[in-house]
Amino acid sequence: MTQKTNLSAGRAYLAIPGPSVIPDAVLQAMHRAAPNIYAGALPQMMPGLVADLCRVARTEHNVALYIGNGHAMWEAALANVVGPEDRVLVPSNGSFGRDWADMAVGLGAVPEIIDFGSCSAVDPARVADALRADTAHRIKAVLVVHVDTSTSVRNDIAALRAAMDAAQHPALLMVDCIASLACDVFEMDAWGVDVMVAGCQKGLMVPPGMGFVFFNDKAAARRQEMSRVSRYWDWTPRAEPELFYQYWNGTAPTHHVYGLRKALDLLRAEGLENVWQRHAILARAVWAACDVWASTGSLRLNVADPQHRSHAVTSLCLDSPQATALREWTEHEIGLTLGIGLGMAPPGDPAWHGFFRLGHMGQVNGHMVMGMLGGIEAGLTSLGIAHGKGALEAAAEVIAQT
Ligand SMILES: *Cc1c(COP(=O)(O)O)cnc(C)c1O
């Protein structure tokens, strides 16, 4: 029997917004026999690993390490500083903001959501107004997502801090950087972030399974005021362990630790500013192509203002609901997997096909992004989806200028 010809043999490209492409060096670092968890290389590498993680987060404060995904980090962070009946203020522009608020509900807290829709950034002035109205200081924390991966909106965290300070409200500023850490510029200490959560499987390029909660002294003091904190989520022993065992509250995720060590080495060798710059340029190449497609077609970038676009994920809307067909085409015909639309379906149409996402986070370079854009162009052409011509030239122009 002969098979239908297709062009998908060879190395596949997973261009979804997490998990991201895993560098070969990280995979190779993980390929080893089970190490001893009580003595030797594994415990010895921990202090350096913690220091390098804090460098990536731009903080001189603390980090607690956990086995868990991003959702687990939402709960870990909240469990240390937010108790039952506490209020949390959640300015949101996507499904990840709403889901963090829902995690707070599960812990008995009471969220107040300010909805900024799905295409625009959080307006710090409206957050400040809500804090000023809370004269009794019942709001314990502001929960905000730096880059909401569903919509690809990026929020201005420094401006939010300034607005909170102007409102003279003591709430903690808690930021989800799961999609942005080591991709978009982020300065935990300089921006006055009290708590930050991250996972290992996006900008940090390690298979899913580890997460991190960074916290400053103000947040640590709030933790001490809590009447009780879950033993497992408590960040105190994890951040100041006397024993290796306490870093993880049990058995370490041994192979992930080796993978993360290698990923941090890669980031350090490239330089964090260069990593940010690489993501910024590649994102501009993606936007340039999308603008050309949109010029005479049915495709458009979800976020109009480039200042508020993620450098790691791009959400696209199609007037004709063929996003699923396009994703299936690129995956099956050329080995390129694009991200599904998430949290943008119009009410009453959960299977909406008018939205998809491109992941360009972590281990991505110029030829991968050009290949991704060329693959989308081929899919648009094959499926007869209207699009402007010249997208690849526009992207190449951006890359050529560097
Ligand atoms: C991926 C992501 C999450 C969820 O992480 P999981 O590991 O899937 O639980 C949360 N927030 C943001 C911004 C993300 O990008």
CSV table of C-alpha atoms and ligand atoms in Angstrom, one decimal:
chain,number,residue,atom,x,y,z
A,1,MET,CA,0.0,0.0,0.0
A,2,THR,CA,1.4,3.4,-0.8
A,3,GLN,CA,1.1,6.2,1.6
A,4,LYS,CA,0.0,9.7,0.6
A,5,THR,CA,3.0,12.0,0.3
A,6,ASN,CA,3.6,14.4,3.1
A,7,LEU,CA,6.4,16.6,4.3
A,8,SER,CA,6.4,15.9,8.0
A,9,ALA,CA,9.3,13.4,8.4
A,10,GLY,CA,12.3,14.7,10.3
A,11,ARG,CA,12.4,16.7,13.5
A,12,ALA,CA,9.0,18.0,14.6
A,13,TYR,CA,8.6,21.6,15.9
A,14,LEU,CA,6.4,22.1,18.9
A,15,ALA,CA,5.5,25.8,18.6
A,16,ILE,CA,2.9,25.9,21.3
A,17,PRO,CA,3.2,28.3,24.3
A,18,GLY,CA,4.4,25.7,26.7
A,19,PRO,CA,5.8,23.2,27.2
A,20,SER,CA,8.5,24.7,25.0
A,21,VAL,CA,11.2,23.1,22.9
A,22,ILE,CA,13.7,21.3,25.2
A,23,PRO,CA,17.3,21.9,24.2
A,24,ASP,CA,19.3,18.7,23.4
A,25,ALA,CA,21.8,19.7,26.1
A,26,VAL,CA,19.0,19.7,28.7
A,27,LEU,CA,17.8,16.3,27.5
A,28,GLN,CA,21.3,14.9,27.6
A,29,ALA,CA,21.9,16.2,31.1
A,30,MET,CA,18.8,14.4,32.3
A,31,HIS,CA,19.9,11.1,30.7
A,32,ARG,CA,21.7,9.4,33.6
A,33,ALA,CA,21.3,6.7,36.2
A,34,ALA,CA,19.4,7.6,39.4
A,35,PRO,CA,21.6,9.7,41.6
A,36,ASN,CA,21.9,9.6,45.4
A,37,ILE,CA,19.6,12.2,46.9
A,38,TYR,CA,21.4,12.3,50.3
A,39,ALA,CA,25.0,13.1,49.4
A,40,GLY,CA,27.2,13.9,46.4
A,41,ALA,CA,26.6,16.0,43.3
A,42,LEU,CA,22.9,16.5,43.6
A,43,PRO,CA,22.8,18.1,47.1
A,44,GLN,CA,26.0,20.0,46.3
A,45,MET,CA,24.6,21.7,43.2
A,46,MET,CA,21.6,23.2,45.1
A,47,PRO,CA,23.0,26.4,46.5
A,48,GLY,CA,24.4,27.4,43.0
A,49,LEU,CA,21.1,26.5,41.4
A,50,VAL,CA,19.1,28.6,43.8
A,51,ALA,CA,21.4,31.6,43.3
A,52,ASP,CA,21.2,31.3,39.5
A,53,LEU,CA,17.4,31.0,39.6
A,54,CYS,CA,17.3,34.2,41.7
A,55,ARG,CA,19.5,35.9,39.1
A,56,VAL,CA,17.0,35.0,36.3
A,57,ALA,CA,14.2,36.5,38.4
A,58,ARG,CA,16.3,39.6,39.2
A,59,THR,CA,15.9,39.2,42.9
A,60,GLU,CA,18.2,39.1,45.9
A,61,HIS,CA,15.4,37.6,48.1
A,62,ASN,CA,14.1,34.1,48.5
A,63,VAL,CA,12.9,31.2,46.3
A,64,ALA,CA,11.1,28.1,47.3
A,65,LEU,CA,11.2,25.1,45.0
A,66,TYR,CA,8.4,22.6,44.4
A,67,ILE,CA,7.5,19.6,42.5
A,68,GLY,CA,4.4,20.7,40.6
A,69,ASN,CA,3.2,22.6,37.5
A,70,GLY,CA,2.1,26.2,37.2
A,71,HIS,CA,-1.3,25.6,38.8
A,72,ALA,CA,0.5,24.1,41.8
A,73,MET,CA,2.6,27.3,42.1
A,74,TRP,CA,-0.6,29.5,42.2
A,75,GLU,CA,-1.8,27.4,45.1
A,76,ALA,CA,1.7,27.4,46.8
A,77,ALA,CA,2.0,31.1,46.7
A,78,LEU,CA,-1.5,31.8,47.9
A,79,ALA,CA,-1.3,29.2,50.7
A,80,ASN,CA,1.6,31.2,52.4
A,81,VAL,CA,0.0,34.6,52.5
A,82,VAL,CA,-3.8,34.4,51.8
A,83,GLY,CA,-6.2,32.8,54.3
A,84,PRO,CA,-9.9,32.0,54.3
A,85,GLU,CA,-12.1,35.1,54.0
A,86,ASP,CA,-9.2,37.2,52.9
A,87,ARG,CA,-9.9,39.4,49.8
A,88,VAL,CA,-7.7,39.3,46.7
A,89,LEU,CA,-7.9,41.8,43.9
A,90,VAL,CA,-7.4,40.2,40.4
A,91,PRO,CA,-7.1,42.5,37.4
A,92,SER,CA,-7.4,40.1,34.6
A,93,ASN,CA,-7.1,39.9,30.8
A,94,GLY,CA,-7.3,36.2,30.0
A,95,SER,CA,-8.1,32.8,31.3
A,96,PHE,CA,-4.9,32.5,33.4
A,97,GLY,CA,-5.9,35.5,35.5
A,98,ARG,CA,-9.4,34.1,36.1
A,99,ASP,CA,-8.0,30.7,36.9
A,100,TRP,CA,-5.6,32.0,39.5
A,101,ALA,CA,-8.6,33.8,41.1
A,102,ASP,CA,-10.5,30.5,41.1
A,103,MET,CA,-7.6,28.9,42.8
A,104,ALA,CA,-8.0,31.5,45.6
A,105,VAL,CA,-11.7,30.6,45.9
A,106,GLY,CA,-10.6,27.0,46.5
A,107,LEU,CA,-8.6,28.1,49.5
A,108,GLY,CA,-11.6,30.1,50.9
A,109,ALA,CA,-10.4,33.5,49.8
A,110,VAL,CA,-12.7,36.0,48.2
A,111,PRO,CA,-11.5,37.4,44.8
A,112,GLU,CA,-12.6,40.7,43.3
A,113,ILE,CA,-12.0,40.4,39.6
A,114,ILE,CA,-11.5,43.6,37.4
A,115,ASP,CA,-12.0,42.3,33.9
A,116,PHE,CA,-10.0,44.1,31.2
A,117,GLY,CA,-11.3,41.9,28.4
A,118,SER,CA,-9.0,39.9,26.2
A,119,CYS,CA,-7.2,42.4,24.1
A,120,SER,CA,-6.0,45.2,26.4
A,121,ALA,CA,-3.6,45.5,29.3
A,122,VAL,CA,-4.5,46.1,32.9
A,123,ASP,CA,-5.1,49.8,33.6
A,124,PRO,CA,-3.2,50.5,36.8
A,125,ALA,CA,-5.4,53.5,37.6
A,126,ARG,CA,-8.5,51.3,37.9
A,127,VAL,CA,-6.6,48.9,40.3
A,128,ALA,CA,-5.6,51.9,42.4
A,129,ASP,CA,-9.2,53.1,42.5
A,130,ALA,CA,-10.3,49.6,43.8
A,131,LEU,CA,-7.5,49.7,46.4
A,132,ARG,CA,-8.5,53.2,47.6
A,133,ALA,CA,-12.1,52.1,48.0
A,134,ASP,CA,-10.9,49.3,50.3
A,135,THR,CA,-10.4,51.7,53.3
A,136,ALA,CA,-10.5,48.7,55.8
A,137,HIS,CA,-7.6,47.1,54.0
A,138,ARG,CA,-9.4,43.8,53.6
A,139,ILE,CA,-7.6,43.1,50.3
A,140,LYS,CA,-4.5,41.1,51.1
A,141,ALA,CA,-3.0,40.8,47.7
A,142,VAL,CA,-3.2,41.9,44.1
A,143,LEU,CA,-2.8,38.8,41.8
A,144,VAL,CA,-1.7,39.7,38.2
A,145,VAL,CA,-0.4,37.7,35.3
A,146,HIS,CA,2.6,39.3,33.6
A,147,VAL,CA,1.8,37.7,30.3
A,148,ASP,CA,-1.6,36.0,30.0
A,149,THR,CA,-0.8,33.1,27.7
A,150,SER,CA,-4.4,32.7,26.5
A,151,THR,CA,-4.6,36.2,25.0
A,152,SER,CA,-0.8,37.1,24.8
A,153,VAL,CA,-1.4,40.4,26.5
A,154,ARG,CA,1.6,41.7,28.6
A,155,ASN,CA,0.9,43.8,31.6
A,156,ASP,CA,3.1,46.7,32.9
A,157,ILE,CA,4.1,45.5,36.3
A,158,ALA,CA,6.2,48.5,37.3
A,159,ALA,CA,3.3,50.8,36.5
A,160,LEU,CA,1.0,48.6,38.6
A,161,ARG,CA,3.4,48.8,41.5
A,162,ALA,CA,3.5,52.6,41.2
A,163,ALA,CA,-0.3,52.8,41.3
A,164,MET,CA,-0.5,50.6,44.3
A,165,ASP,CA,2.1,52.7,46.1
A,166,ALA,CA,0.2,55.9,45.1
A,167,ALA,CA,-3.0,54.3,46.7
A,168,GLN,CA,-1.0,53.7,49.9
A,169,HIS,CA,-2.4,50.2,50.2
A,170,PRO,CA,-0.5,47.4,52.0
A,171,ALA,CA,-1.6,44.6,49.7
A,172,LEU,CA,1.1,42.3,48.4
A,173,LEU,CA,1.8,42.4,44.6
A,174,MET,CA,1.9,38.8,43.4
A,175,VAL,CA,2.8,38.2,39.8
A,176,ASP,CA,2.5,35.1,37.6
A,177,CYS,CA,5.6,35.0,35.3
A,178,ILE,CA,5.1,31.4,34.1
A,179,ALA,CA,5.0,32.5,30.5
A,180,SER,CA,7.4,35.4,30.7
A,181,LEU,CA,10.3,34.4,32.9
A,182,ALA,CA,13.5,34.3,30.8
A,183,CYS,CA,11.6,35.6,27.7
A,184,ASP,CA,10.3,39.1,28.5
A,185,VAL,CA,12.1,41.7,30.6
A,186,PHE,CA,11.2,41.1,34.3
A,187,GLU,CA,12.8,42.8,37.3
A,188,MET,CA,11.4,41.4,40.5
A,189,ASP,CA,13.2,43.7,43.0
A,190,ALA,CA,13.4,46.8,40.9
A,191,TRP,CA,9.7,46.6,40.1
A,192,GLY,CA,8.7,46.0,43.7
A,193,VAL,CA,7.1,42.6,43.2
A,194,ASP,CA,6.5,40.8,46.5
A,195,VAL,CA,5.7,37.3,45.2
A,196,MET,CA,6.4,35.8,41.8
A,197,VAL,CA,5.5,32.4,40.5
A,198,ALA,CA,7.2,30.5,37.7
A,199,GLY,CA,7.3,27.0,36.2
A,200,CYS,CA,10.2,25.2,34.6
A,201,GLN,CA,8.7,24.3,31.2
A,202,LYS,CA,8.4,27.5,29.3
A,203,GLY,CA,11.3,30.1,29.3
A,204,LEU,CA,13.4,27.7,31.5
A,205,MET,CA,13.2,24.9,28.8
A,206,VAL,CA,12.9,21.9,31.2
A,207,PRO,CA,10.2,19.3,30.9
A,208,PRO,CA,7.1,20.2,33.1
A,209,GLY,CA,7.3,19.2,36.7
A,210,MET,CA,9.0,21.8,38.8
A,211,GLY,CA,7.9,25.2,39.9
A,212,PHE,CA,9.2,28.2,41.9
A,213,VAL,CA,7.8,30.8,44.3
A,214,PHE,CA,10.0,33.8,44.8
A,215,PHE,CA,9.2,36.1,47.7
A,216,ASN,CA,10.6,39.1,49.4
A,217,ASP,CA,10.9,40.1,53.1
A,218,LYS,CA,7.5,41.8,53.1
A,219,ALA,CA,5.8,38.6,51.9
A,220,ALA,CA,7.9,36.5,54.4
A,221,ALA,CA,6.6,38.8,57.2
A,222,ARG,CA,3.0,38.3,56.0
A,223,ARG,CA,3.6,34.5,56.0
A,224,GLN,CA,4.5,34.8,59.7
A,225,GLU,CA,1.2,36.4,60.5
A,226,MET,CA,-0.8,33.5,59.1
A,227,SER,CA,-2.6,31.4,61.7
A,228,ARG,CA,-1.7,28.3,59.8
A,229,VAL,CA,0.0,27.3,56.5
A,230,SER,CA,-0.2,23.9,54.8
A,231,ARG,CA,2.9,21.9,55.7
A,232,TYR,CA,3.5,20.9,52.2
A,233,TRP,CA,3.2,24.4,50.6
A,234,ASP,CA,5.0,26.3,53.4
A,235,TRP,CA,7.8,28.1,51.7
A,236,THR,CA,9.9,28.7,54.9
A,237,PRO,CA,11.8,25.4,55.2
A,238,ARG,CA,12.2,25.2,51.4
A,239,ALA,CA,13.8,28.6,51.2
A,240,GLU,CA,16.1,28.2,54.2
A,241,PRO,CA,16.8,24.5,54.3
A,242,GLU,CA,19.2,22.9,56.7
A,243,LEU,CA,18.9,19.7,54.8
A,244,PHE,CA,18.8,19.0,51.1
A,245,TYR,CA,15.6,17.1,51.8
A,246,GLN,CA,13.9,20.3,52.9
A,247,TYR,CA,14.4,22.0,49.6
A,248,TRP,CA,11.7,19.7,48.1
A,249,ASN,CA,9.9,18.5,51.2
A,250,GLY,CA,10.8,14.9,50.3
A,251,THR,CA,12.5,13.2,47.4
A,252,ALA,CA,14.0,15.7,44.9
A,253,PRO,CA,12.9,15.6,41.3
A,254,THR,CA,16.4,14.3,40.6
A,255,HIS,CA,16.6,14.4,36.8
A,256,HIS,CA,14.7,17.7,36.5
A,257,VAL,CA,17.4,19.2,38.8
A,258,TYR,CA,20.1,18.2,36.4
A,259,GLY,CA,18.0,19.5,33.5
A,260,LEU,CA,17.5,22.8,35.2
A,261,ARG,CA,21.2,23.1,36.0
A,262,LYS,CA,22.0,22.8,32.3
A,263,ALA,CA,19.2,25.2,31.3
A,264,LEU,CA,20.5,27.8,33.7
A,265,ASP,CA,24.0,27.3,32.3
A,266,LEU,CA,22.7,28.0,28.8
A,267,LEU,CA,20.9,31.2,29.9
A,268,ARG,CA,24.0,32.3,31.7
A,269,ALA,CA,26.3,31.6,28.7
A,270,GLU,CA,24.0,33.6,26.4
A,271,GLY,CA,23.4,36.4,29.0
A,272,LEU,CA,19.9,37.2,30.3
A,273,GLU,CA,19.8,40.6,28.4
A,274,ASN,CA,20.7,38.8,25.2
A,275,VAL,CA,18.0,36.2,25.8
A,276,TRP,CA,15.4,39.0,26.3
A,277,GLN,CA,16.7,40.7,23.2
A,278,ARG,CA,16.5,37.5,21.1
A,279,HIS,CA,12.9,37.0,22.1
A,280,ALA,CA,12.1,40.7,21.4
A,281,ILE,CA,13.5,40.5,17.9
A,282,LEU,CA,11.9,37.2,17.0
A,283,ALA,CA,8.6,38.5,18.3
A,284,ARG,CA,8.9,41.5,16.1
A,285,ALA,CA,9.5,39.2,13.1
A,286,VAL,CA,6.4,37.3,14.0
A,287,TRP,CA,4.3,40.5,14.3
A,288,ALA,CA,5.7,41.8,11.0
A,289,ALA,CA,4.6,38.6,9.2
A,290,CYS,CA,1.2,38.7,10.9
A,291,ASP,CA,0.6,42.4,9.9
A,292,VAL,CA,1.2,41.5,6.2
A,293,TRP,CA,-1.1,38.5,6.4
A,294,ALA,CA,-3.7,40.8,8.0
A,295,SER,CA,-3.4,43.5,5.4
A,296,THR,CA,-5.7,41.9,2.9
A,297,GLY,CA,-6.8,38.8,4.8
A,298,SER,CA,-9.0,37.4,7.6
A,299,LEU,CA,-6.2,37.1,10.1
A,300,ARG,CA,-5.3,39.6,12.8
A,301,LEU,CA,-3.1,39.9,15.9
A,302,ASN,CA,-5.2,39.8,19.1
A,303,VAL,CA,-3.3,42.6,20.8
A,304,ALA,CA,-3.2,45.8,18.8
A,305,ASP,CA,-0.6,47.7,20.9
A,306,PRO,CA,2.9,46.3,20.5
A,307,GLN,CA,3.8,47.7,24.0
A,308,HIS,CA,1.4,45.2,25.5
A,309,ARG,CA,2.3,42.1,23.4
A,310,SER,CA,4.2,39.2,24.8
A,311,HIS,CA,7.6,38.4,23.4
A,312,ALA,CA,7.0,34.6,23.9
A,313,VAL,CA,3.5,33.9,22.7
A,314,THR,CA,1.3,35.5,20.0
A,315,SER,CA,-2.5,35.0,19.8
A,316,LEU,CA,-4.1,35.3,16.4
A,317,CYS,CA,-7.8,35.7,15.4
A,318,LEU,CA,-9.3,34.5,12.2
A,319,ASP,CA,-12.5,35.9,10.8
A,320,SER,CA,-13.2,32.6,9.1
A,321,PRO,CA,-13.2,29.9,11.8
A,322,GLN,CA,-10.5,27.8,10.3
A,323,ALA,CA,-7.9,27.9,13.0
A,324,THR,CA,-8.3,24.2,13.9
A,325,ALA,CA,-8.0,23.2,10.2
A,326,LEU,CA,-4.8,25.3,9.9
A,327,ARG,CA,-3.3,23.7,13.0
A,328,GLU,CA,-4.2,20.2,11.8
A,329,TRP,CA,-2.7,21.0,8.4
A,330,THR,CA,0.6,22.3,9.7
A,331,GLU,CA,0.9,19.4,12.2
A,332,HIS,CA,0.1,16.6,9.8
A,333,GLU,CA,1.6,18.0,6.6
A,334,ILE,CA,4.8,19.6,7.7
A,335,GLY,CA,5.5,18.6,11.3
A,336,LEU,CA,4.7,22.0,12.9
A,337,THR,CA,2.4,22.0,15.9
A,338,LEU,CA,0.7,25.4,16.7
A,339,GLY,CA,-1.1,26.3,19.9
A,340,ILE,CA,-4.8,25.9,20.4
A,341,GLY,CA,-7.0,28.9,21.2
A,342,LEU,CA,-7.6,29.0,24.9
A,343,GLY,CA,-10.3,30.9,26.8
A,344,MET,CA,-11.4,33.1,23.9
A,345,ALA,CA,-14.5,31.2,22.7
A,346,PRO,CA,-17.6,33.3,22.3
A,347,PRO,CA,-20.4,32.4,24.8
A,348,GLY,CA,-22.3,29.3,23.6
A,349,ASP,CA,-19.6,28.2,21.2
A,350,PRO,CA,-17.0,26.2,23.1
A,351,ALA,CA,-15.6,24.6,20.0
A,352,TRP,CA,-14.9,27.9,18.3
A,353,HIS,CA,-12.2,27.7,15.7
A,354,GLY,CA,-11.4,31.4,15.2
A,355,PHE,CA,-8.4,31.6,17.4
A,356,PHE,CA,-4.9,30.1,17.7
A,357,ARG,CA,-1.5,30.8,19.3
A,358,LEU,CA,2.1,30.7,18.4
A,359,GLY,CA,4.7,29.8,21.0
A,360,HIS,CA,8.1,31.4,20.5
A,361,MET,CA,9.5,30.9,24.0
A,362,GLY,CA,12.7,29.4,25.3
A,363,GLN,CA,15.0,27.5,22.8
A,364,VAL,CA,13.9,29.3,19.6
A,365,ASN,CA,16.1,31.0,17.0
A,366,GLY,CA,15.8,32.8,13.7
A,367,HIS,CA,15.5,29.8,11.4
A,368,MET,CA,12.9,28.2,13.6
A,369,VAL,CA,10.7,31.3,13.6
A,370,MET,CA,11.2,31.8,9.8
A,371,GLY,CA,10.3,28.1,9.4
A,372,MET,CA,7.2,28.5,11.6
A,373,LEU,CA,6.1,31.5,9.6
A,374,GLY,CA,6.7,29.8,6.3
A,375,GLY,CA,4.8,26.7,7.5
A,376,ILE,CA,1.8,28.9,8.4
A,377,GLU,CA,2.0,30.6,5.0
A,378,ALA,CA,1.9,27.2,3.3
A,379,GLY,CA,-1.1,26.2,5.4
A,380,LEU,CA,-3.0,29.4,4.7
A,381,THR,CA,-2.3,28.9,1.0
A,382,SER,CA,-3.3,25.2,0.9
A,383,LEU,CA,-6.6,25.8,2.8
A,384,GLY,CA,-7.5,28.9,0.7
A,385,ILE,CA,-7.5,31.2,3.7
A,386,ALA,CA,-7.3,34.8,2.5
A,387,HIS,CA,-4.0,36.5,3.5
A,388,GLY,CA,-1.7,39.3,2.4
A,389,LYS,CA,1.4,38.4,0.4
A,390,GLY,CA,5.0,39.2,1.5
A,391,ALA,CA,4.8,38.1,5.2
A,392,LEU,CA,8.1,36.1,5.0
A,393,GLU,CA,9.9,39.1,3.4
A,394,ALA,CA,8.7,41.3,6.2
A,395,ALA,CA,9.9,38.9,8.9
A,396,ALA,CA,13.2,38.5,7.1
A,397,GLU,CA,13.6,42.2,7.0
A,398,VAL,CA,13.3,42.4,10.9
A,399,ILE,CA,15.8,39.6,11.3
A,400,ALA,CA,18.2,41.1,8.7
A,401,GLN,CA,18.3,44.4,10.6
A,402,THR,CA,19.9,42.8,13.6
B,1,LIG,C1,1.3,27.8,31.4
B,1,LIG,C2,0.8,28.8,32.3
B,1,LIG,C3,0.2,28.5,33.5
B,1,LIG,C4,-0.2,27.1,33.9
B,1,LIG,O1,0.9,26.3,34.1
B,1,LIG,P1,0.7,24.7,34.2
B,1,LIG,O2,2.1,24.2,34.3
B,1,LIG,O3,0.0,24.3,32.9
B,1,LIG,O4,-0.1,24.5,35.3
B,1,LIG,C5,-0.2,29.6,34.3
B,1,LIG,N1,0.0,30.8,34.0
B,1,LIG,C6,0.6,31.2,32.9
B,1,LIG,C7,0.8,32.6,32.5
B,1,LIG,C8,1.0,30.2,32.0
B,1,LIG,O5,1.6,30.5,30.8
